[in-house]
Coordinates of C-alpha atoms and ligand atoms in Angstrom, one line a residue:
M1 CA 71.6 26.8 91.0
A2 CA 75.2 28.1 91.1
E3 CA 77.8 25.8 89.5
L4 CA 80.7 25.5 91.8
P5 CA 84.3 24.0 91.5
P6 CA 84.8 20.7 93.2
L7 CA 85.9 21.2 96.9
R8 CA 89.4 19.7 96.1
T9 CA 89.9 22.3 93.6
V10 CA 89.1 25.0 96.1
I11 CA 91.3 23.8 98.6
A12 CA 94.1 23.4 96.2
R13 CA 93.7 26.8 94.7
H14 CA 93.7 28.5 98.0
G15 CA 96.4 26.4 99.5
L16 CA 94.3 25.2 102.4
S17 CA 96.5 22.6 103.7
A18 CA 94.8 21.2 106.9
S19 CA 95.9 22.8 110.2
K20 CA 96.2 20.4 113.0
A21 CA 96.0 23.1 115.5
L22 CA 92.6 24.3 114.1
G23 CA 91.3 20.8 114.1
Q24 CA 90.8 20.8 110.4
N25 CA 89.4 17.7 108.9
F26 CA 87.5 18.5 105.9
L27 CA 84.4 16.9 104.3
L28 CA 84.5 16.9 100.6
D29 CA 81.8 14.4 99.6
E30 CA 78.9 16.6 98.4
Q31 CA 76.4 14.1 98.6
L32 CA 77.4 13.4 102.3
L33 CA 77.4 17.2 102.8
S34 CA 73.8 17.5 101.4
R35 CA 72.6 14.7 103.7
I36 CA 74.1 16.7 106.7
A37 CA 72.4 19.8 105.5
A38 CA 69.2 18.0 105.4
I39 CA 69.3 17.0 109.1
P40 CA 67.9 20.0 110.5
G41 CA 64.6 19.9 108.2
E42 CA 63.5 22.5 105.8
L43 CA 65.9 25.4 105.6
R44 CA 64.7 27.6 102.9
D45 CA 64.8 31.2 104.1
Q46 CA 65.9 30.0 107.7
A47 CA 68.7 31.7 109.3
V48 CA 71.5 29.2 110.0
L49 CA 74.6 29.8 112.1
E50 CA 77.5 27.6 110.9
I51 CA 80.7 27.5 112.9
G52 CA 83.9 26.6 111.3
P53 CA 83.0 26.5 107.6
G54 CA 86.4 25.9 106.5
P55 CA 86.7 25.7 102.7
G56 CA 83.0 25.9 102.7
G57 CA 81.8 22.4 101.9
L58 CA 78.9 22.2 104.4
T59 CA 78.2 26.1 103.8
R60 CA 77.5 25.3 100.0
A61 CA 75.2 22.5 100.9
L62 CA 73.3 24.8 103.4
L63 CA 73.1 27.5 100.8
R64 CA 71.8 25.2 98.1
A65 CA 69.1 24.1 100.6
G66 CA 68.0 27.8 100.7
A67 CA 69.2 28.8 104.1
R68 CA 70.5 32.3 105.0
V69 CA 73.9 31.4 106.4
T70 CA 76.0 33.3 109.0
A71 CA 79.4 31.5 109.2
I72 CA 82.1 32.2 111.9
E73 CA 85.6 30.9 110.8
A74 CA 88.8 31.2 112.8
D75 CA 91.2 30.6 110.0
P76 CA 91.8 33.6 107.8
R77 CA 93.1 31.4 105.0
C78 CA 89.6 30.1 104.3
L79 CA 88.1 33.7 103.8
P80 CA 88.9 34.1 100.0
A81 CA 87.3 30.6 99.3
L82 CA 84.2 31.7 101.4
A83 CA 84.1 35.0 99.3
E84 CA 83.7 33.0 96.2
L85 CA 80.6 31.4 97.7
D86 CA 79.3 34.6 98.8
A87 CA 79.6 35.8 95.1
A88 CA 77.8 32.5 93.9
F89 CA 74.9 33.0 96.4
P90 CA 74.5 36.8 96.6
G91 CA 73.0 38.1 99.8
A92 CA 72.7 34.6 101.3
L93 CA 76.0 34.4 103.2
R94 CA 77.6 36.4 105.8
V95 CA 81.1 35.5 107.0
V96 CA 82.5 36.6 110.3
A97 CA 86.2 36.2 110.8
G98 CA 87.0 35.1 114.4
D99 CA 86.8 32.7 117.3
A100 CA 83.3 31.3 117.7
L101 CA 84.0 31.0 121.4
R102 CA 84.2 34.8 121.7
V103 CA 81.2 35.7 119.8
D104 CA 77.7 36.4 121.1
H105 CA 75.6 34.2 119.0
D106 CA 72.3 35.4 119.9
A107 CA 73.4 39.1 119.2
L108 CA 75.0 38.2 116.0
M109 CA 71.9 36.4 114.7
G110 CA 69.3 38.8 116.0
G111 CA 66.5 36.3 115.9
P112 CA 65.8 32.6 115.9
Y113 CA 68.4 30.4 114.2
A114 CA 69.5 26.9 113.7
V115 CA 73.2 25.8 114.4
V116 CA 75.0 23.5 112.2
A117 CA 78.7 22.7 112.7
N118 CA 81.5 20.4 111.9
L119 CA 84.0 21.5 114.6
P120 CA 87.3 20.4 116.3
Y121 CA 86.4 18.3 119.4
N122 CA 87.4 20.8 122.2
V123 CA 85.6 23.7 120.6
G124 CA 82.5 21.6 119.8
T125 CA 82.1 20.5 123.5
A126 CA 82.7 24.0 124.8
L127 CA 80.1 25.3 122.7
F128 CA 77.8 22.6 123.4
T129 CA 77.8 23.0 127.1
R130 CA 77.4 26.8 126.5
W131 CA 74.4 26.3 124.1
L132 CA 72.6 24.0 126.6
G133 CA 73.7 25.8 129.8
G134 CA 72.2 28.8 131.7
D135 CA 68.9 29.6 133.0
A136 CA 67.4 31.5 130.0
W137 CA 65.1 28.9 128.3
P138 CA 63.7 28.4 125.7
P139 CA 67.1 29.3 123.7
R140 CA 67.2 31.5 120.6
W141 CA 68.6 28.6 118.7
T142 CA 66.0 26.2 117.3
S143 CA 68.1 23.2 116.7
L144 CA 71.9 22.1 117.0
T145 CA 73.2 19.9 114.3
L146 CA 76.8 19.1 115.4
M147 CA 79.5 16.7 114.4
F148 CA 81.3 15.0 117.4
Q149 CA 83.6 12.2 117.9
Q150 CA 81.3 9.1 118.0
E151 CA 82.2 8.4 121.5
V152 CA 81.0 11.8 122.6
A153 CA 77.8 11.6 120.4
E154 CA 77.0 8.4 122.3
R155 CA 77.4 10.1 125.7
I156 CA 75.1 12.9 124.6
V157 CA 72.2 10.4 123.8
A158 CA 73.1 7.7 126.4
A159 CA 70.3 6.1 128.3
P160 CA 70.5 5.4 132.2
G161 CA 72.3 2.2 133.1
T162 CA 74.7 2.4 130.2
P163 CA 78.4 3.1 130.5
A164 CA 78.2 6.2 128.3
Y165 CA 75.5 7.8 130.7
G166 CA 76.7 10.7 132.6
R167 CA 76.7 14.4 133.0
L168 CA 76.7 15.3 129.3
A169 CA 73.5 13.1 128.8
V170 CA 71.7 14.8 131.7
L171 CA 72.9 18.2 130.4
A172 CA 71.7 17.3 126.9
Q173 CA 68.3 15.5 127.9
W174 CA 66.8 17.5 130.7
R175 CA 65.2 20.2 128.7
S176 CA 66.0 19.1 125.1
Q177 CA 65.8 16.0 122.9
P178 CA 69.0 14.9 121.3
R179 CA 69.2 12.2 118.7
L180 CA 72.3 10.5 116.9
A181 CA 71.3 11.5 113.4
L182 CA 74.1 10.1 111.4
R183 CA 77.5 8.2 111.9
V184 CA 80.2 9.5 109.7
H185 CA 83.1 7.1 108.9
R186 CA 86.6 8.6 109.5
S187 CA 87.5 7.9 105.8
A188 CA 85.0 10.7 104.8
F189 CA 87.3 13.4 106.0
T190 CA 90.5 14.8 104.5
P191 CA 92.8 14.1 106.3
P192 CA 91.0 11.2 108.2
P193 CA 91.1 11.6 111.8
K194 CA 91.9 8.8 114.2
V195 CA 88.4 8.1 115.5
M196 CA 84.9 7.8 114.0
S197 CA 82.3 10.6 114.2
A198 CA 78.7 11.1 114.6
I199 CA 76.2 13.8 114.1
V200 CA 73.8 14.7 116.9
H201 CA 70.7 16.8 116.3
V202 CA 69.2 18.5 119.3
V203 CA 65.9 20.3 119.7
P204 CA 65.0 22.3 122.8
T205 CA 61.8 21.1 124.9
P206 CA 60.1 23.0 127.5
A207 CA 62.3 23.4 130.8
P208 CA 61.0 21.8 134.0
A209 CA 59.6 24.6 136.2
G210 CA 61.8 25.7 139.2
V211 CA 65.0 24.0 138.4
S212 CA 68.2 25.8 138.3
A213 CA 70.6 24.8 135.6
A214 CA 73.6 25.5 137.8
T215 CA 72.2 23.5 140.7
L216 CA 71.5 20.5 138.4
E217 CA 75.1 20.9 137.1
R218 CA 76.3 20.8 140.6
V219 CA 74.4 17.7 141.5
T220 CA 75.4 15.7 138.4
A221 CA 79.1 16.8 138.7
A222 CA 79.1 15.4 142.2
A223 CA 77.1 12.2 141.4
F224 CA 79.1 11.3 138.3
G225 CA 82.4 12.6 139.7
Q226 CA 82.4 9.4 141.9
R227 CA 80.1 7.3 139.8
R228 CA 81.1 4.1 141.4
K229 CA 80.1 5.4 144.8
M230 CA 76.6 5.3 146.3
L231 CA 74.7 8.7 146.2
R232 CA 74.9 9.0 149.9
Q233 CA 78.6 9.2 149.6
S234 CA 78.9 11.1 146.4
L235 CA 76.2 13.7 147.2
R236 CA 77.0 14.2 150.9
E237 CA 78.8 17.6 150.3
I238 CA 75.8 19.2 148.8
P239 CA 73.7 20.8 151.5
G240 CA 70.2 19.3 151.6
A241 CA 71.0 16.6 148.8
L242 CA 70.5 13.7 151.1
E243 CA 67.2 15.0 152.5
A244 CA 66.1 15.5 149.0
L245 CA 66.8 11.8 148.1
D246 CA 64.7 10.8 151.2
Q247 CA 61.8 13.1 150.3
L248 CA 61.9 11.8 146.6
G249 CA 62.1 8.1 147.8
I250 CA 65.3 7.6 146.0
D251 CA 67.5 5.0 147.7
P252 CA 70.7 6.6 148.6
Q253 CA 72.5 3.3 148.1
R254 CA 71.9 3.7 144.3
R255 CA 74.7 4.8 142.1
A256 CA 74.4 7.8 139.8
E257 CA 74.2 5.8 136.6
T258 CA 70.9 4.2 137.7
L259 CA 69.0 7.4 138.0
A260 CA 66.8 8.8 135.4
V261 CA 67.3 12.3 134.0
A262 CA 64.1 13.2 135.7
D263 CA 65.5 12.0 138.9
F264 CA 68.3 14.4 138.8
V265 CA 65.9 17.1 137.8
A266 CA 63.8 16.2 140.8
I267 CA 66.7 16.4 143.1
A268 CA 67.9 19.8 141.8
G269 CA 64.3 21.0 142.0
R270 CA 64.2 20.2 145.7
L271 CA 67.5 22.1 146.3
G272 CA 66.4 25.3 144.7
S273 CA 69.0 27.7 143.4
A274 CA 70.4 28.0 146.9
S275 CA 73.1 25.3 146.6
A276 CA 74.4 26.4 143.2
P277 CA 77.9 27.9 143.7
A278 CA 78.1 31.5 142.3
D279 CA 80.9 30.2 139.9
A280 CA 79.2 27.3 138.6
P281 CA 80.0 26.4 135.0
P282 CA 77.0 26.6 132.6
Ligands
LIG1 N1 83.1 22.8 107.9 C1 84.2 22.3 107.2 C2 83.9 20.8 106.7 O1 83.0 20.3 107.1 O2 84.7 20.5 105.8 C3 85.5 22.3 108.0 C4 85.3 21.4 109.3 S1 87.0 21.4 110.2 C5 86.6 20.0 111.2 C6 86.6 22.7 111.5 C7 86.7 24.1 111.0 O3 86.5 25.0 112.2 C8 88.1 24.6 110.4 O4 87.7 25.4 109.4 C9 88.7 25.5 111.5 O5 89.5 26.4 111.0 C10 87.4 25.9 112.2 N2 87.6 26.4 113.6 C11 88.4 25.8 114.5 N3 88.2 26.5 115.7 C12 87.3 27.6 115.5 C13 86.9 28.4 116.4 N4 87.3 28.5 117.7 N5 86.0 29.4 116.0 C14 85.6 29.4 114.6 N6 86.1 28.3 113.7 C15 87.0 27.5 114.2

């Protein structure tokens, strides 16, 4: 196995002072990085898409696990450090310089792939909704292993009836299974962020038949947009929604947070794709 310099040395040698604008909080503890790389399961000879490798701490853990890694990095300062990793693991690392939000991941990877990323909050959430949205299912990715602010991770795995339950939970749970895999203390990062973090692991499951992702998103946006209101009020702007509640035997006096994910799926299934606006977000 390749001997690599400590990550602190790599950071110092390449002058990688953390950029706030790029949300850079680096993980330097190699034991922790190995634990994170183990979350997706056996990676030997598996294609992995890593977003935001930075100085390459998680990247080296993935390479040591035997993965074939494609890494997209927005900060050109990190490229020389990543080139050293490329030299240490010949043929196993491909680095793509650029903004991961502007890259077609499926086209880049060409086949099935696992996603692993420790990303800034805004980029992570934007990519998460993109990976989980759209009508093409199953997706080309086989799992997502993603670091989030702990509060966002809790919203992703939240159960009905809890304060964290909302749009993100329904998006993440209606045709995939998310679990909170690891809590990561803020002190594990350099520099430490203000908030705690957690890693969510998501695997796709079969999609319910006849349900449009855009319609489901429209229903959950309306229902949770006014989460203190009864469904008969929050869903009244969606044509056919109140009739759907009636047909499904869902009391219109209930509030969104009391409905199971399956209830939202059933409502969207009744509405078909007709009530999805053309410009619905994924
Ligand atoms: N993976 C490294 C680690 O765990 O130490 C770095 C994590 S740091 C929180 C986030 C990384 O994502 C940084 O290297 C940053 O430059 C990169 N990044 C930020 N926005 C990005 C984007 N839109 N596309 C690709 N990389 C991005």
